[in-house]
């Protein structure tokens, strides 16, 4: 989403036209984000203010992917979440009980205000036997004032205190892409990934068996591509270059 369709709340060139073309031609698609703070409904509204019309069911977050993963692992299980509405809503809708009492999982996601009390509770639950899951490995998130600590940074602190490493569901884990494929009943052989980061989007797309398009409107610059031991299928300036391919 960020760096491909929007940048700091403003639609990137061709973004609205690309999504419109997908919908008009009835192409199944999902917009992915590692951000677990917001619900799909929240993100739909945020995209709408940028002039991009996307159905709620066409948005797939790391929180939704995490909830689906846990539902597949232990149906009707329990979790102690650290995060905001995007995560707690996804877990609840997956049939999970949210509890501080001997949960099956401690689930860590993003929040604007990490609580030392909540982190302490998570450490004690993990030491007591709860499994440790994170929505994504991102170490920082953006804000108007500068970078904020994100899931990966707080996970490292919990790991240092417990000796237990988490399982990260979001990108670059191809698990997130595979769950997205399942959601729209698509096959990797005829599906493409469009992303702006070599180290998350492209590598996960390759590992999931997808054709990959790198756009240069986000994190990765053209000169950065050669630094990686893998390559995207295609490199384009922006998503505007892909509208005619739909």
PDB file of C-alpha atoms in Angstrom:
ATOM      1  CA  UNK A   1       0.000   0.000   0.000  1.00  0.00           C
ATOM      2  CA  UNK A   2       2.480   2.661   1.200  1.00  0.00           C
ATOM      3  CA  UNK A   3       5.053   3.485  -1.450  1.00  0.00           C
ATOM      4  CA  UNK A   4       2.988   1.828  -4.183  1.00  0.00           C
ATOM      5  CA  UNK A   5      -0.489   3.392  -3.993  1.00  0.00           C
ATOM      6  CA  UNK A   6       0.004   6.225  -1.500  1.00  0.00           C
ATOM      7  CA  UNK A   7       2.750   8.304   0.085  1.00  0.00           C
ATOM      8  CA  UNK A   8       2.013  10.153   3.334  1.00  0.00           C
ATOM      9  CA  UNK A   9      -1.719  10.050   2.630  1.00  0.00           C
ATOM     10  CA  UNK A  10      -1.484  11.256  -0.985  1.00  0.00           C
ATOM     11  CA  UNK A  11      -2.243   8.970  -3.924  1.00  0.00           C
ATOM     12  CA  UNK A  12       0.747   8.240  -6.140  1.00  0.00           C
ATOM     13  CA  UNK A  13       0.439   8.762  -9.907  1.00  0.00           C
ATOM     14  CA  UNK A  14      -1.621   6.025 -11.540  1.00  0.00           C
ATOM     15  CA  UNK A  15      -2.779   4.455  -8.269  1.00  0.00           C
ATOM     16  CA  UNK A  16      -6.466   5.292  -8.603  1.00  0.00           C
ATOM     17  CA  UNK A  17      -6.478   4.347 -12.283  1.00  0.00           C
ATOM     18  CA  UNK A  18      -4.763   1.012 -11.566  1.00  0.00           C
ATOM     19  CA  UNK A  19      -7.269  -0.019  -8.901  1.00  0.00           C
ATOM     20  CA  UNK A  20     -10.160   1.169 -11.068  1.00  0.00           C
ATOM     21  CA  UNK A  21      -8.887  -0.975 -13.948  1.00  0.00           C
ATOM     22  CA  UNK A  22      -8.619  -4.038 -11.687  1.00  0.00           C
ATOM     23  CA  UNK A  23     -12.205  -3.595 -10.542  1.00  0.00           C
ATOM     24  CA  UNK A  24     -13.628  -2.841 -13.994  1.00  0.00           C
ATOM     25  CA  UNK A  25     -11.991  -5.967 -15.451  1.00  0.00           C
ATOM     26  CA  UNK A  26     -12.983  -8.043 -12.431  1.00  0.00           C
ATOM     27  CA  UNK A  27      -9.405  -9.035 -11.601  1.00  0.00           C
ATOM     28  CA  UNK A  28      -9.122 -10.574  -8.120  1.00  0.00           C
ATOM     29  CA  UNK A  29      -6.662  -8.574  -6.030  1.00  0.00           C
ATOM     30  CA  UNK A  30      -5.627  -7.700  -2.507  1.00  0.00           C
ATOM     31  CA  UNK A  31      -3.834  -4.653  -1.144  1.00  0.00           C
ATOM     32  CA  UNK A  32      -1.307  -5.789   1.454  1.00  0.00           C
ATOM     33  CA  UNK A  33       0.227  -3.919   4.363  1.00  0.00           C
ATOM     34  CA  UNK A  34       2.458  -4.978   7.243  1.00  0.00           C
ATOM     35  CA  UNK A  35       0.796  -2.335   9.405  1.00  0.00           C
ATOM     36  CA  UNK A  36      -1.374  -4.044  12.023  1.00  0.00           C
ATOM     37  CA  UNK A  37      -2.741  -0.916  13.716  1.00  0.00           C
ATOM     38  CA  UNK A  38      -5.736  -0.346  11.464  1.00  0.00           C
ATOM     39  CA  UNK A  39      -8.680  -2.502  10.487  1.00  0.00           C
ATOM     40  CA  UNK A  40      -9.479  -3.077   6.814  1.00  0.00           C
ATOM     41  CA  UNK A  41     -12.404  -0.693   7.244  1.00  0.00           C
ATOM     42  CA  UNK A  42     -10.078   2.009   8.577  1.00  0.00           C
ATOM     43  CA  UNK A  43      -7.691   1.560   5.661  1.00  0.00           C
ATOM     44  CA  UNK A  44     -10.503   1.609   3.130  1.00  0.00           C
ATOM     45  CA  UNK A  45     -11.548   5.008   4.499  1.00  0.00           C
ATOM     46  CA  UNK A  46      -7.960   6.296   4.440  1.00  0.00           C
ATOM     47  CA  UNK A  47      -7.546   5.232   0.806  1.00  0.00           C
ATOM     48  CA  UNK A  48     -10.878   6.802  -0.088  1.00  0.00           C
ATOM     49  CA  UNK A  49      -9.690  10.189   1.202  1.00  0.00           C
ATOM     50  CA  UNK A  50      -6.776   9.837  -1.257  1.00  0.00           C
ATOM     51  CA  UNK A  51      -9.200   9.203  -4.114  1.00  0.00           C
ATOM     52  CA  UNK A  52      -8.617   5.436  -4.280  1.00  0.00           C
ATOM     53  CA  UNK A  53     -11.813   3.376  -4.084  1.00  0.00           C
ATOM     54  CA  UNK A  54     -11.120  -0.079  -2.656  1.00  0.00           C
ATOM     55  CA  UNK A  55     -13.611  -2.535  -1.133  1.00  0.00           C
ATOM     56  CA  UNK A  56     -12.949  -3.459   2.486  1.00  0.00           C
ATOM     57  CA  UNK A  57     -12.624  -7.142   1.560  1.00  0.00           C
ATOM     58  CA  UNK A  58      -9.759  -6.298  -0.823  1.00  0.00           C
ATOM     59  CA  UNK A  59      -7.415  -5.209   1.976  1.00  0.00           C
ATOM     60  CA  UNK A  60      -5.166  -7.746   3.712  1.00  0.00           C
ATOM     61  CA  UNK A  61      -3.137  -6.661   6.738  1.00  0.00           C
ATOM     62  CA  UNK A  62      -0.502  -8.476   8.769  1.00  0.00           C
ATOM     63  CA  UNK A  63      -3.047  -8.563  11.606  1.00  0.00           C
ATOM     64  CA  UNK A  64      -5.582 -10.394   9.416  1.00  0.00           C
ATOM     65  CA  UNK A  65      -2.902 -12.782   8.173  1.00  0.00           C
ATOM     66  CA  UNK A  66      -1.787 -13.431  11.759  1.00  0.00           C
ATOM     67  CA  UNK A  67      -5.337 -14.106  12.922  1.00  0.00           C
ATOM     68  CA  UNK A  68      -5.880 -16.510  10.014  1.00  0.00           C
ATOM     69  CA  UNK A  69      -2.604 -18.290  10.813  1.00  0.00           C
ATOM     70  CA  UNK A  70      -3.557 -18.738  14.472  1.00  0.00           C
ATOM     71  CA  UNK A  71      -7.050 -19.926  13.516  1.00  0.00           C
ATOM     72  CA  UNK A  72      -5.465 -22.583  11.309  1.00  0.00           C
ATOM     73  CA  UNK A  73      -3.010 -23.588  14.051  1.00  0.00           C
ATOM     74  CA  UNK A  74      -5.360 -23.717  17.049  1.00  0.00           C
ATOM     75  CA  UNK A  75      -9.016 -23.077  16.127  1.00  0.00           C
ATOM     76  CA  UNK A  76     -10.900 -21.276  18.891  1.00  0.00           C
ATOM     77  CA  UNK A  77      -7.715 -20.600  20.836  1.00  0.00           C
ATOM     78  CA  UNK A  78      -6.775 -17.755  23.145  1.00  0.00           C
ATOM     79  CA  UNK A  79      -4.341 -14.875  22.895  1.00  0.00           C
ATOM     80  CA  UNK A  80      -2.895 -11.991  24.850  1.00  0.00           C
ATOM     81  CA  UNK A  81      -2.508  -9.225  22.242  1.00  0.00           C
ATOM     82  CA  UNK A  82      -0.369  -6.106  22.383  1.00  0.00           C
ATOM     83  CA  UNK A  83      -1.660  -3.835  19.643  1.00  0.00           C
ATOM     84  CA  UNK A  84      -4.571  -1.739  18.503  1.00  0.00           C
ATOM     85  CA  UNK A  85      -7.962  -2.302  16.898  1.00  0.00           C
ATOM     86  CA  UNK A  86      -6.552  -3.816  13.723  1.00  0.00           C
ATOM     87  CA  UNK A  87      -5.088  -6.704  15.708  1.00  0.00           C
ATOM     88  CA  UNK A  88      -7.687  -7.202  18.423  1.00  0.00           C
ATOM     89  CA  UNK A  89     -10.571  -7.051  15.937  1.00  0.00           C
ATOM     90  CA  UNK A  90      -8.889  -9.571  13.630  1.00  0.00           C
ATOM     91  CA  UNK A  91      -8.287 -12.020  16.495  1.00  0.00           C
ATOM     92  CA  UNK A  92     -11.839 -11.630  17.790  1.00  0.00           C
ATOM     93  CA  UNK A  93     -13.341 -12.205  14.340  1.00  0.00           C
ATOM     94  CA  UNK A  94     -11.143 -15.305  13.944  1.00  0.00           C
ATOM     95  CA  UNK A  95     -12.885 -16.782  16.978  1.00  0.00           C
ATOM     96  CA  UNK A  96     -10.124 -16.131  19.477  1.00  0.00           C
ATOM     97  CA  UNK A  97     -10.608 -15.355  23.167  1.00  0.00           C
ATOM     98  CA  UNK A  98      -8.522 -12.400  24.325  1.00  0.00           C
ATOM     99  CA  UNK A  99      -7.205 -13.055  27.807  1.00  0.00           C
ATOM    100  CA  UNK A 100      -4.342 -12.459  30.230  1.00  0.00           C
ATOM    101  CA  UNK A 101      -4.844 -15.867  31.846  1.00  0.00           C
ATOM    102  CA  UNK A 102      -2.636 -18.618  30.386  1.00  0.00           C
ATOM    103  CA  UNK A 103      -3.241 -17.788  26.686  1.00  0.00           C
ATOM    104  CA  UNK A 104      -2.132 -20.081  23.886  1.00  0.00           C
ATOM    105  CA  UNK A 105      -0.324 -17.153  22.283  1.00  0.00           C
ATOM    106  CA  UNK A 106       1.182 -13.788  23.065  1.00  0.00           C
ATOM    107  CA  UNK A 107       0.607 -11.767  19.892  1.00  0.00           C
ATOM    108  CA  UNK A 108       2.636  -8.610  19.378  1.00  0.00           C
ATOM    109  CA  UNK A 109       1.713  -5.957  16.831  1.00  0.00           C
ATOM    110  CA  UNK A 110       2.133  -2.201  16.424  1.00  0.00           C
ATOM    111  CA  UNK A 111       0.714   0.372  18.737  1.00  0.00           C
ATOM    112  CA  UNK A 112       1.311   4.091  18.993  1.00  0.00           C
ATOM    113  CA  UNK A 113       1.971   3.764  22.730  1.00  0.00           C
ATOM    114  CA  UNK A 114       3.684   0.565  23.878  1.00  0.00           C
ATOM    115  CA  UNK A 115       2.912  -0.081  27.533  1.00  0.00           C
ATOM    116  CA  UNK A 116       5.735  -1.250  29.806  1.00  0.00           C
ATOM    117  CA  UNK A 117       3.091  -3.004  31.887  1.00  0.00           C
ATOM    118  CA  UNK A 118       1.796  -4.899  28.845  1.00  0.00           C
ATOM    119  CA  UNK A 119       5.311  -5.857  27.750  1.00  0.00           C
ATOM    120  CA  UNK A 120       6.076  -7.116  31.253  1.00  0.00           C
ATOM    121  CA  UNK A 121       2.879  -9.188  31.195  1.00  0.00           C
ATOM    122  CA  UNK A 122       3.876 -10.612  27.798  1.00  0.00           C
ATOM    123  CA  UNK A 123       7.328 -11.603  29.083  1.00  0.00           C
ATOM    124  CA  UNK A 124       5.851 -13.414  32.076  1.00  0.00           C
ATOM    125  CA  UNK A 125       3.256 -15.223  29.954  1.00  0.00           C
ATOM    126  CA  UNK A 126       5.901 -16.377  27.467  1.00  0.00           C
ATOM    127  CA  UNK A 127       8.111 -17.606  30.322  1.00  0.00           C
ATOM    128  CA  UNK A 128       5.009 -19.415  31.576  1.00  0.00           C
ATOM    129  CA  UNK A 129       4.590 -21.301  28.304  1.00  0.00           C
ATOM    130  CA  UNK A 130       2.592 -19.104  25.915  1.00  0.00           C
ATOM    131  CA  UNK A 131       3.785 -19.189  22.298  1.00  0.00           C
ATOM    132  CA  UNK A 132       5.240 -15.943  20.916  1.00  0.00           C
ATOM    133  CA  UNK A 133       3.853 -14.573  17.617  1.00  0.00           C
ATOM    134  CA  UNK A 134       4.435 -11.206  15.923  1.00  0.00           C
ATOM    135  CA  UNK A 135       2.431  -9.615  13.147  1.00  0.00           C
ATOM    136  CA  UNK A 136       5.568  -8.396  11.329  1.00  0.00           C
ATOM    137  CA  UNK A 137       9.302  -7.830  11.841  1.00  0.00           C
ATOM    138  CA  UNK A 138       9.401  -4.090  11.033  1.00  0.00           C
ATOM    139  CA  UNK A 139      11.702  -2.411  13.561  1.00  0.00           C
ATOM    140  CA  UNK A 140      10.448   1.146  13.036  1.00  0.00           C
ATOM    141  CA  UNK A 141       7.337   2.878  11.791  1.00  0.00           C
ATOM    142  CA  UNK A 142       6.839   6.392  10.405  1.00  0.00           C
ATOM    143  CA  UNK A 143       5.415   9.414  12.167  1.00  0.00           C
ATOM    144  CA  UNK A 144       5.388  13.144  11.511  1.00  0.00           C
ATOM    145  CA  UNK A 145       8.068  13.592  14.178  1.00  0.00           C
ATOM    146  CA  UNK A 146      10.299  10.792  12.871  1.00  0.00           C
ATOM    147  CA  UNK A 147      10.718   7.023  13.295  1.00  0.00           C
ATOM    148  CA  UNK A 148       8.822   5.181  16.027  1.00  0.00           C
ATOM    149  CA  UNK A 149       9.777   1.797  17.534  1.00  0.00           C
ATOM    150  CA  UNK A 150       7.658  -0.904  15.938  1.00  0.00           C
ATOM    151  CA  UNK A 151       6.964  -4.602  16.358  1.00  0.00           C
ATOM    152  CA  UNK A 152      10.447  -5.883  15.562  1.00  0.00           C
ATOM    153  CA  UNK A 153      12.135  -3.607  18.101  1.00  0.00           C
ATOM    154  CA  UNK A 154       9.779  -4.541  20.929  1.00  0.00           C
ATOM    155  CA  UNK A 155      10.011  -8.214  19.937  1.00  0.00           C
ATOM    156  CA  UNK A 156      13.801  -8.016  20.326  1.00  0.00           C
ATOM    157  CA  UNK A 157      13.364  -6.693  23.869  1.00  0.00           C
ATOM    158  CA  UNK A 158      10.949  -9.505  24.759  1.00  0.00           C
ATOM    159  CA  UNK A 159      13.314 -12.069  23.221  1.00  0.00           C
ATOM    160  CA  UNK A 160      16.208 -10.695  25.266  1.00  0.00           C
ATOM    161  CA  UNK A 161      14.138 -11.079  28.435  1.00  0.00           C
ATOM    162  CA  UNK A 162      12.756 -14.547  27.665  1.00  0.00           C
ATOM    163  CA  UNK A 163      15.239 -16.246  25.352  1.00  0.00           C
ATOM    164  CA  UNK A 164      12.279 -17.029  23.066  1.00  0.00           C
ATOM    165  CA  UNK A 165      12.234 -15.857  19.461  1.00  0.00           C
ATOM    166  CA  UNK A 166       8.849 -15.080  17.895  1.00  0.00           C
ATOM    167  CA  UNK A 167       7.349 -16.347  14.664  1.00  0.00           C
ATOM    168  CA  UNK A 168       6.766 -13.388  12.340  1.00  0.00           C
ATOM    169  CA  UNK A 169       3.749 -13.781  10.038  1.00  0.00           C
ATOM    170  CA  UNK A 170       4.019 -10.606   7.924  1.00  0.00           C
ATOM    171  CA  UNK A 171       6.401  -9.764   5.105  1.00  0.00           C
ATOM    172  CA  UNK A 172       9.051 -10.893   4.262  1.00  0.00           C
ATOM    173  CA  UNK A 173       7.538 -14.200   5.365  1.00  0.00           C
ATOM    174  CA  UNK A 174       5.909 -15.617   2.201  1.00  0.00           C
ATOM    175  CA  UNK A 175       3.216 -16.958   4.548  1.00  0.00           C
ATOM    176  CA  UNK A 176       1.457 -13.605   4.227  1.00  0.00           C
ATOM    177  CA  UNK A 177       1.362 -13.875   0.437  1.00  0.00           C
ATOM    178  CA  UNK A 178       0.200 -17.475   0.548  1.00  0.00           C
ATOM    179  CA  UNK A 179      -2.649 -16.573   2.875  1.00  0.00           C
ATOM    180  CA  UNK A 180      -3.550 -13.734   0.510  1.00  0.00           C
ATOM    181  CA  UNK A 181      -3.593 -16.156  -2.445  1.00  0.00           C
ATOM    182  CA  UNK A 182      -5.908 -18.450  -0.517  1.00  0.00           C
ATOM    183  CA  UNK A 183      -8.204 -15.557   0.345  1.00  0.00           C
ATOM    184  CA  UNK A 184      -8.837 -14.696  -3.316  1.00  0.00           C
ATOM    185  CA  UNK A 185      -8.566 -18.315  -4.513  1.00  0.00           C
ATOM    186  CA  UNK A 186      -5.618 -17.485  -6.770  1.00  0.00           C
ATOM    187  CA  UNK A 187      -2.656 -19.534  -7.964  1.00  0.00           C
ATOM    188  CA  UNK A 188       0.930 -18.353  -7.794  1.00  0.00           C
ATOM    189  CA  UNK A 189       1.557 -19.175 -11.465  1.00  0.00           C
ATOM    190  CA  UNK A 190      -0.885 -16.492 -12.627  1.00  0.00           C
ATOM    191  CA  UNK A 191      -0.440 -13.925  -9.838  1.00  0.00           C
ATOM    192  CA  UNK A 192       1.867 -10.927  -9.590  1.00  0.00           C
ATOM    193  CA  UNK A 193       3.164  -8.941  -6.627  1.00  0.00           C
ATOM    194  CA  UNK A 194       3.717  -5.190  -6.925  1.00  0.00           C
ATOM    195  CA  UNK A 195       5.853  -3.663  -4.184  1.00  0.00           C
ATOM    196  CA  UNK A 196       8.352  -0.935  -3.389  1.00  0.00           C
ATOM    197  CA  UNK A 197      10.791  -2.839  -1.151  1.00  0.00           C
ATOM    198  CA  UNK A 198      13.357  -5.409  -2.220  1.00  0.00           C
ATOM    199  CA  UNK A 199      13.887  -6.720   1.318  1.00  0.00           C
ATOM    200  CA  UNK A 200      10.228  -7.461   2.073  1.00  0.00           C
ATOM    201  CA  UNK A 201       7.916  -7.312  -0.950  1.00  0.00           C
ATOM    202  CA  UNK A 202      10.152  -8.702  -3.670  1.00  0.00           C
ATOM    203  CA  UNK A 203      11.876 -11.445  -1.674  1.00  0.00           C
ATOM    204  CA  UNK A 204       8.562 -12.648  -0.229  1.00  0.00           C
ATOM    205  CA  UNK A 205       6.975 -12.579  -3.677  1.00  0.00           C
ATOM    206  CA  UNK A 206       9.803 -14.638  -5.125  1.00  0.00           C
ATOM    207  CA  UNK A 207       9.615 -17.171  -2.288  1.00  0.00           C
ATOM    208  CA  UNK A 208       5.846 -17.444  -2.779  1.00  0.00           C
ATOM    209  CA  UNK A 209       6.394 -18.209  -6.473  1.00  0.00           C
ATOM    210  CA  UNK A 210       4.915 -14.970  -7.829  1.00  0.00           C
ATOM    211  CA  UNK A 211       5.958 -12.732 -10.690  1.00  0.00           C
ATOM    212  CA  UNK A 212       7.325  -9.569  -9.046  1.00  0.00           C
ATOM    213  CA  UNK A 213       7.137  -5.913 -10.056  1.00  0.00           C
ATOM    214  CA  UNK A 214       9.284  -3.391  -8.195  1.00  0.00           C
ATOM    215  CA  UNK A 215       8.059   0.219  -8.352  1.00  0.00           C
ATOM    216  CA  UNK A 216      10.508   3.019  -7.589  1.00  0.00           C
ATOM    217  CA  UNK A 217       8.060   5.293  -5.742  1.00  0.00           C
ATOM    218  CA  UNK A 218       8.867   3.984  -2.261  1.00  0.00           C
ATOM    219  CA  UNK A 219      11.807   2.668  -0.264  1.00  0.00           C
ATOM    220  CA  UNK A 220      13.990   1.030  -2.921  1.00  0.00           C
ATOM    221  CA  UNK A 221      15.844   3.140  -5.472  1.00  0.00           C
ATOM    222  CA  UNK A 222      16.984   1.915  -8.895  1.00  0.00           C
ATOM    223  CA  UNK A 223      20.608   1.805  -7.779  1.00  0.00           C
ATOM    224  CA  UNK A 224      19.744  -0.390  -4.803  1.00  0.00           C
ATOM    225  CA  UNK A 225      18.521  -3.350  -6.855  1.00  0.00           C
ATOM    226  CA  UNK A 226      22.015  -4.595  -7.727  1.00  0.00           C
ATOM    227  CA  UNK A 227      22.936  -4.802  -4.028  1.00  0.00           C
ATOM    228  CA  UNK A 228      20.623  -7.786  -3.517  1.00  0.00           C
ATOM    229  CA  UNK A 229      21.334 -11.423  -4.477  1.00  0.00           C
ATOM    230  CA  UNK A 230      17.865 -11.719  -6.039  1.00  0.00           C
ATOM    231  CA  UNK A 231      16.039  -9.678  -8.652  1.00  0.00           C
ATOM    232  CA  UNK A 232      12.422  -8.731  -9.313  1.00  0.00           C
ATOM    233  CA  UNK A 233      10.837  -9.925 -12.540  1.00  0.00           C
ATOM    234  CA  UNK A 234      10.365  -6.285 -13.615  1.00  0.00           C
ATOM    235  CA  UNK A 235      11.391  -2.809 -12.427  1.00  0.00           C
ATOM    236  CA  UNK A 236       9.137   0.156 -13.319  1.00  0.00           C
ATOM    237  CA  UNK A 237       9.056   3.802 -12.333  1.00  0.00           C
ATOM    238  CA  UNK A 238       5.576   3.689 -10.786  1.00  0.00           C
ATOM    239  CA  UNK A 239       2.282   1.846 -10.783  1.00  0.00           C
ATOM    240  CA  UNK A 240       1.159   4.192 -13.579  1.00  0.00           C
ATOM    241  CA  UNK A 241       3.347   2.066 -15.890  1.00  0.00           C
ATOM    242  CA  UNK A 242       1.251  -1.002 -15.094  1.00  0.00           C
ATOM    243  CA  UNK A 243      -2.283   0.269 -15.728  1.00  0.00           C
ATOM    244  CA  UNK A 244      -2.302  -0.914 -19.348  1.00  0.00           C
ATOM    245  CA  UNK A 245      -1.171  -4.402 -18.272  1.00  0.00           C
ATOM    246  CA  UNK A 246      -4.364  -5.003 -16.302  1.00  0.00           C
TER     247      UNK A 246
END
